[in-house]
Amino acid sequence: MTGVELPHPAYPRASSYDAGWVAANNMGPHPLWLAEWLCEAMALQPGMRVLDFGCGTALTSVFLAREFGVQVWAADLWIAPTENLARIEAAGVADRVFPLRAEAHALPFAHGFFDAAISIDAYHYFGTDDLYLSYFAPFLRPGARFGIAVPGLVNAFESVPAHLEPYWEPDFWTFHTAAWWQRHLERSGQLTAVHADDLDRGWEDWARWLEFCATHGARTSERELEMVRTDASRNLTFVRCTATRRPGAAGVVAEHRLRGPQDHAPR
Ligand SMILES: C[S@@+](CC[C@H](N)C(=O)[O-])C[C@H]1O[C@@H](n2cnc3c(N)ncnc32)[C@H](O)[C@@H]1O
């Protein structure tokens, strides 16, 4: 499926990409819509070293390189870098997008290497841990930009609302409100200028994209689509957070607790 248009007035850059290409490599909500929304607040400059963290099929990595002229390290756990390289080469950006396999707690980078890090629909898999930013933030140089866009909540709840019960999965407890993320990122002590907000009527984008994938035979979740439609903005949305790496923050306070299993082997 190629040459399919899906224009969205809020995302003119993403709208110029082949929606068939995005759908064929889909892993959830429209990654380029979320990336464009996030990057409005990221101040990316040509030549910057950017980490695309949990990049999945690297569509956002291609988007960042093409739209902002940055160099991108496309890091992911589930999707093999060889697979991503083929997509990156086909998109003509292999000179500035570098795919690699990386687990969020065992990153193969030098501290202070990145000018910016972004993560689309992935940070909630590991970043809700209160200890995580003290491990991750040192990979950013002081003053570097940090930005994530994740599925989230309009309002927090203690027990699952009745209309969401048929669809709810335990993993969805990683969905949080903008206020939750604001506090979570601020109190890490690693970031400054933290700003978190949610996408007005985000569920419409979420549903529209899942509908498009369903009608074009792409991988999608009927159950997720039904959940988002049933909810219709009452609870589900997307949350965006941007921040700046705080100069002089103490780093890696919890490194010994976040090492991979190999580091715990008897010596
Ligand atoms: C729902 S997919 C989103 C992929 C892509 N960003 C997108 O929007 O299409 C979530 C991604 O998070 C990555 N991920 C989850 N846990 C991870 C971890 N512990 N370390 C590194 N990546 C992780 C997975 O490899 C997966 O590709």
Short mmCIF file of C-alpha atoms and ligand atoms in Angstrom, two decimals:
data_model
loop_
_atom_site.label_atom_id
_atom_site.label_comp_id
_atom_site.label_asym_id
_atom_site.label_seq_id
_atom_site.Cartn_x
_atom_site.Cartn_y
_atom_site.Cartn_z
CA MET A 1 0.00 0.00 0.00
CA THR A 2 1.69 3.20 -1.13
CA GLY A 3 0.66 6.64 -2.29
CA VAL A 4 -2.21 6.98 0.19
CA GLU A 5 -2.98 10.43 1.54
CA LEU A 6 -4.30 11.19 5.00
CA PRO A 7 -4.07 14.95 5.41
CA HIS A 8 -4.41 16.42 8.89
CA PRO A 9 -4.55 20.23 9.23
CA ALA A 10 -2.71 20.19 12.57
CA TYR A 11 0.23 18.23 11.13
CA PRO A 12 1.25 19.68 7.76
CA ARG A 13 4.72 18.11 7.80
CA ALA A 14 3.41 14.61 8.62
CA SER A 15 0.62 15.02 6.06
CA SER A 16 3.19 15.17 3.28
CA TYR A 17 4.30 11.57 4.05
CA ASP A 18 2.73 8.53 2.43
CA ALA A 19 0.11 7.31 4.93
CA GLY A 20 0.42 3.84 3.38
CA TRP A 21 4.10 3.75 4.37
CA VAL A 22 3.23 4.76 7.93
CA ALA A 23 0.41 2.20 8.16
CA ALA A 24 2.55 -0.62 6.76
CA ASN A 25 5.09 -0.01 9.56
CA ASN A 26 2.56 0.85 12.22
CA MET A 27 3.02 0.04 15.92
CA GLY A 28 0.23 2.12 17.51
CA PRO A 29 -0.99 5.71 17.25
CA HIS A 30 0.21 7.73 14.23
CA PRO A 31 3.89 8.28 15.12
CA LEU A 32 4.45 11.22 12.77
CA TRP A 33 1.44 13.14 14.07
CA LEU A 34 2.73 12.70 17.60
CA ALA A 35 6.29 13.59 16.56
CA GLU A 36 5.14 16.78 14.84
CA TRP A 37 3.07 17.81 17.86
CA LEU A 38 6.06 17.14 20.16
CA CYS A 39 8.63 18.84 17.94
CA GLU A 40 6.64 22.10 17.92
CA ALA A 41 8.02 22.46 21.44
CA MET A 42 11.50 20.99 20.98
CA ALA A 43 13.49 23.70 19.14
CA LEU A 44 15.52 21.18 17.11
CA GLN A 45 18.33 22.70 15.05
CA PRO A 46 20.15 21.22 12.02
CA GLY A 47 23.16 19.12 12.93
CA MET A 48 22.00 18.30 16.47
CA ARG A 49 22.66 14.79 17.81
CA VAL A 50 19.21 13.44 18.64
CA LEU A 51 18.26 10.16 20.32
CA ASP A 52 14.96 8.68 19.09
CA PHE A 53 14.33 6.44 22.02
CA GLY A 54 12.03 3.41 21.52
CA CYS A 55 11.88 4.37 17.84
CA GLY A 56 10.10 1.14 16.81
CA THR A 57 10.22 0.95 13.01
CA ALA A 58 12.19 4.23 12.88
CA LEU A 59 9.54 6.24 11.03
CA THR A 60 9.97 9.11 13.47
CA SER A 61 13.76 8.90 13.05
CA VAL A 62 13.35 9.40 9.29
CA PHE A 63 10.91 12.26 9.98
CA LEU A 64 13.31 14.02 12.37
CA ALA A 65 16.24 13.77 9.95
CA ARG A 66 14.23 14.99 6.98
CA GLU A 67 12.24 17.72 8.66
CA PHE A 68 14.84 19.20 11.00
CA GLY A 69 18.18 18.22 9.44
CA VAL A 70 19.32 16.54 12.67
CA GLN A 71 21.43 13.40 13.11
CA VAL A 72 19.39 10.64 14.72
CA TRP A 73 20.37 7.59 16.76
CA ALA A 74 17.34 5.32 16.24
CA ALA A 75 17.37 3.07 19.31
CA ASP A 76 14.88 0.32 19.95
CA LEU A 77 14.50 -3.00 21.75
CA TRP A 78 11.89 -5.01 19.84
CA ILE A 79 12.68 -4.03 16.24
CA ALA A 80 15.98 -5.22 14.79
CA PRO A 81 18.37 -2.49 13.59
CA THR A 82 18.97 -4.37 10.32
CA GLU A 83 15.25 -4.10 9.56
CA ASN A 84 15.29 -0.42 10.42
CA LEU A 85 18.37 0.21 8.28
CA ALA A 86 16.49 -1.04 5.21
CA ARG A 87 13.69 1.46 5.89
CA ILE A 88 16.18 4.25 6.60
CA GLU A 89 18.11 3.55 3.38
CA ALA A 90 14.90 3.42 1.35
CA ALA A 91 13.98 6.82 2.80
CA GLY A 92 17.37 8.21 1.69
CA VAL A 93 18.62 9.27 5.13
CA ALA A 94 21.18 6.57 5.95
CA ASP A 95 23.89 9.24 6.14
CA ARG A 96 22.25 10.74 9.24
CA VAL A 97 20.03 8.09 10.86
CA PHE A 98 21.86 5.34 12.75
CA PRO A 99 19.83 2.33 13.89
CA LEU A 100 20.79 0.25 16.90
CA ARG A 101 19.34 -2.18 19.38
CA ALA A 102 19.26 -0.77 22.89
CA GLU A 103 17.53 -1.61 26.13
CA ALA A 104 16.46 1.44 28.10
CA HIS A 105 18.50 0.45 31.15
CA ALA A 106 21.69 -0.45 29.28
CA LEU A 107 22.30 2.37 26.81
CA PRO A 108 25.55 2.21 24.82
CA PHE A 109 26.24 5.95 24.68
CA ALA A 110 28.68 8.37 26.24
CA HIS A 111 27.35 10.68 28.90
CA GLY A 112 26.72 14.17 27.54
CA PHE A 113 26.50 12.93 23.93
CA PHE A 114 23.01 14.05 22.90
CA ASP A 115 21.73 17.55 22.17
CA ALA A 116 18.15 16.23 22.37
CA ALA A 117 16.21 13.05 23.08
CA ILE A 118 12.70 12.33 21.97
CA SER A 119 10.48 9.33 22.57
CA ILE A 120 7.14 8.64 20.92
CA ASP A 121 4.66 6.17 22.45
CA ALA A 122 7.49 4.36 24.25
CA TYR A 123 8.72 6.22 27.36
CA HIS A 124 5.85 4.93 29.52
CA TYR A 125 7.22 1.38 29.10
CA PHE A 126 10.22 2.22 31.30
CA GLY A 127 10.13 5.90 32.28
CA THR A 128 7.47 5.84 34.99
CA ASP A 129 10.07 4.42 37.39
CA ASP A 130 11.09 7.18 39.83
CA LEU A 131 14.71 6.09 39.46
CA TYR A 132 14.83 6.10 35.69
CA LEU A 133 15.75 9.72 34.89
CA SER A 134 18.77 9.68 37.16
CA TYR A 135 20.09 6.91 34.89
CA PHE A 136 18.94 8.39 31.59
CA ALA A 137 19.48 12.15 31.90
CA PRO A 138 23.31 12.01 32.02
CA PHE A 139 23.32 10.89 28.36
CA LEU A 140 22.06 14.40 27.55
CA ARG A 141 24.46 17.32 27.61
CA PRO A 142 23.57 20.11 30.05
CA GLY A 143 20.96 22.31 28.35
CA ALA A 144 19.88 19.53 25.94
CA ARG A 145 16.19 19.14 25.14
CA PHE A 146 14.10 16.19 26.32
CA GLY A 147 10.65 15.41 24.88
CA ILE A 148 8.14 12.58 25.06
CA ALA A 149 4.64 11.95 23.71
CA VAL A 150 2.73 9.08 25.29
CA PRO A 151 -0.82 7.78 25.62
CA GLY A 152 -2.27 9.35 28.75
CA LEU A 153 -5.28 10.43 30.73
CA VAL A 154 -7.36 13.59 30.84
CA ASN A 155 -8.18 13.00 34.52
CA ALA A 156 -6.65 10.52 36.97
CA PHE A 157 -8.82 7.75 38.42
CA GLU A 158 -8.35 5.20 41.21
CA SER A 159 -10.60 2.50 39.78
CA VAL A 160 -11.30 1.85 36.13
CA PRO A 161 -14.41 3.71 34.88
CA ALA A 162 -17.23 1.29 34.02
CA HIS A 163 -17.21 2.12 30.30
CA LEU A 164 -13.48 1.25 30.07
CA GLU A 165 -13.63 -1.97 32.10
CA PRO A 166 -14.23 -4.32 29.14
CA TYR A 167 -11.05 -3.05 27.47
CA TRP A 168 -8.73 -2.27 30.35
CA GLU A 169 -5.40 -4.08 30.63
CA PRO A 170 -2.99 -3.81 33.57
CA ASP A 171 -0.36 -2.18 31.33
CA PHE A 172 -2.68 0.80 30.88
CA TRP A 173 -1.86 1.86 34.44
CA THR A 174 1.24 3.40 32.84
CA PHE A 175 -1.12 6.01 31.30
CA HIS A 176 -0.99 9.18 33.39
CA THR A 177 -2.23 12.76 33.25
CA ALA A 178 -0.15 15.75 32.17
CA ALA A 179 -0.10 16.86 35.83
CA TRP A 180 1.29 13.47 36.88
CA TRP A 181 4.07 13.65 34.27
CA GLN A 182 4.86 17.26 35.18
CA ARG A 183 5.43 16.29 38.81
CA HIS A 184 7.24 13.05 37.92
CA LEU A 185 9.75 14.76 35.65
CA GLU A 186 10.23 17.82 37.86
CA ARG A 187 10.95 15.91 41.03
CA SER A 188 13.61 13.77 39.36
CA GLY A 189 15.87 16.80 39.82
CA GLN A 190 17.43 16.08 36.40
CA LEU A 191 15.35 18.45 34.27
CA THR A 192 14.33 22.06 34.24
CA ALA A 193 11.69 24.03 32.26
CA VAL A 194 9.38 21.02 32.41
CA HIS A 195 6.14 21.51 30.53
CA ALA A 196 3.46 18.83 30.21
CA ASP A 197 0.13 19.16 28.44
CA ASP A 198 -2.42 16.94 26.78
CA LEU A 199 -3.74 16.96 23.25
CA ASP A 200 -7.12 18.58 22.96
CA ARG A 201 -9.53 15.92 21.66
CA GLY A 202 -6.56 13.58 21.29
CA TRP A 203 -8.90 10.60 21.11
CA GLU A 204 -10.08 11.81 17.68
CA ASP A 205 -6.55 11.48 16.25
CA TRP A 206 -6.15 8.14 18.01
CA ALA A 207 -9.43 6.78 16.56
CA ARG A 208 -8.94 8.30 13.11
CA TRP A 209 -5.58 6.60 12.69
CA LEU A 210 -6.77 3.20 13.94
CA GLU A 211 -9.77 3.45 11.59
CA PHE A 212 -7.47 4.27 8.68
CA CYS A 213 -5.26 1.24 9.47
CA ALA A 214 -8.31 -1.02 9.79
CA THR A 215 -9.76 0.09 6.46
CA HIS A 216 -6.40 -0.22 4.68
CA GLY A 217 -5.60 -3.71 5.94
CA ALA A 218 -2.72 -2.57 8.17
CA ARG A 219 -1.86 -3.99 11.56
CA THR A 220 -4.20 -2.43 14.11
CA SER A 221 -6.27 -3.22 17.20
CA GLU A 222 -10.05 -3.32 16.79
CA ARG A 223 -10.34 -3.56 20.57
CA GLU A 224 -8.26 -0.41 21.10
CA LEU A 225 -10.32 1.43 18.49
CA GLU A 226 -13.56 0.43 20.24
CA MET A 227 -12.13 1.54 23.59
CA VAL A 228 -11.06 4.94 22.28
CA ARG A 229 -14.40 5.51 20.55
CA THR A 230 -16.39 4.44 23.61
CA ASP A 231 -14.36 6.75 25.80
CA ALA A 232 -14.71 9.72 23.43
CA SER A 233 -12.43 12.11 25.34
CA ARG A 234 -13.70 11.35 28.83
CA ASN A 235 -10.38 9.81 29.91
CA LEU A 236 -8.00 8.85 27.11
CA THR A 237 -5.72 11.24 25.28
CA PHE A 238 -2.06 11.85 24.49
CA VAL A 239 0.31 13.65 26.83
CA ARG A 240 3.34 15.62 25.67
CA CYS A 241 6.22 16.62 27.95
CA THR A 242 9.19 18.78 27.11
CA ALA A 243 12.07 19.84 29.33
CA THR A 244 15.70 20.86 29.39
CA ARG A 245 18.55 18.88 30.95
CA ARG A 246 19.44 20.69 34.14
CA PRO A 247 23.09 21.76 34.19
CA GLY A 248 25.00 20.44 37.16
CA ALA A 249 22.41 17.85 38.23
CA ALA A 250 23.81 14.91 40.17
CA GLY A 251 23.72 11.92 37.84
CA VAL A 252 23.34 8.20 38.09
CA VAL A 253 22.39 8.09 41.75
CA ALA A 254 20.68 4.77 41.15
CA GLU A 255 23.00 3.23 38.59
CA HIS A 256 23.72 0.16 40.71
CA ARG A 257 19.99 -0.64 40.81
CA LEU A 258 19.42 -0.24 37.08
CA ARG A 259 22.22 -2.35 35.63
CA GLY A 260 21.44 -5.29 33.40
CA PRO A 261 21.32 -8.86 34.77
CA GLN A 262 24.86 -9.62 33.51
CA ASP A 263 26.23 -7.06 35.94
CA HIS A 264 24.71 -8.94 38.86
CA ALA A 265 26.46 -12.21 38.04
CA PRO A 266 28.79 -13.50 40.78
CA ARG A 267 32.33 -12.23 40.26
C1 LIG B 1 4.36 1.03 20.83
S1 LIG B 1 5.99 0.94 20.22
C2 LIG B 1 6.22 2.54 19.55
C3 LIG B 1 7.30 2.58 18.55
C4 LIG B 1 7.50 3.91 17.84
N1 LIG B 1 8.06 4.93 18.69
C5 LIG B 1 6.21 4.39 17.21
O1 LIG B 1 5.62 5.34 17.75
O2 LIG B 1 5.79 3.79 16.21
C6 LIG B 1 6.94 1.00 21.73
C7 LIG B 1 8.44 0.82 21.51
O3 LIG B 1 9.10 0.93 22.77
C8 LIG B 1 10.21 0.10 22.77
N2 LIG B 1 10.54 -0.29 24.13
C9 LIG B 1 9.73 -0.82 25.06
N3 LIG B 1 10.42 -1.12 26.17
C10 LIG B 1 11.72 -0.78 25.92
C11 LIG B 1 12.92 -0.86 26.66
N4 LIG B 1 12.92 -1.37 27.89
N5 LIG B 1 14.05 -0.42 26.09
C12 LIG B 1 14.06 0.11 24.83
N6 LIG B 1 12.95 0.20 24.07
C13 LIG B 1 11.79 -0.24 24.61
C14 LIG B 1 9.82 -1.11 21.96
O4 LIG B 1 10.95 -1.72 21.38
C15 LIG B 1 8.82 -0.56 20.95
O5 LIG B 1 9.35 -0.44 19.66
#
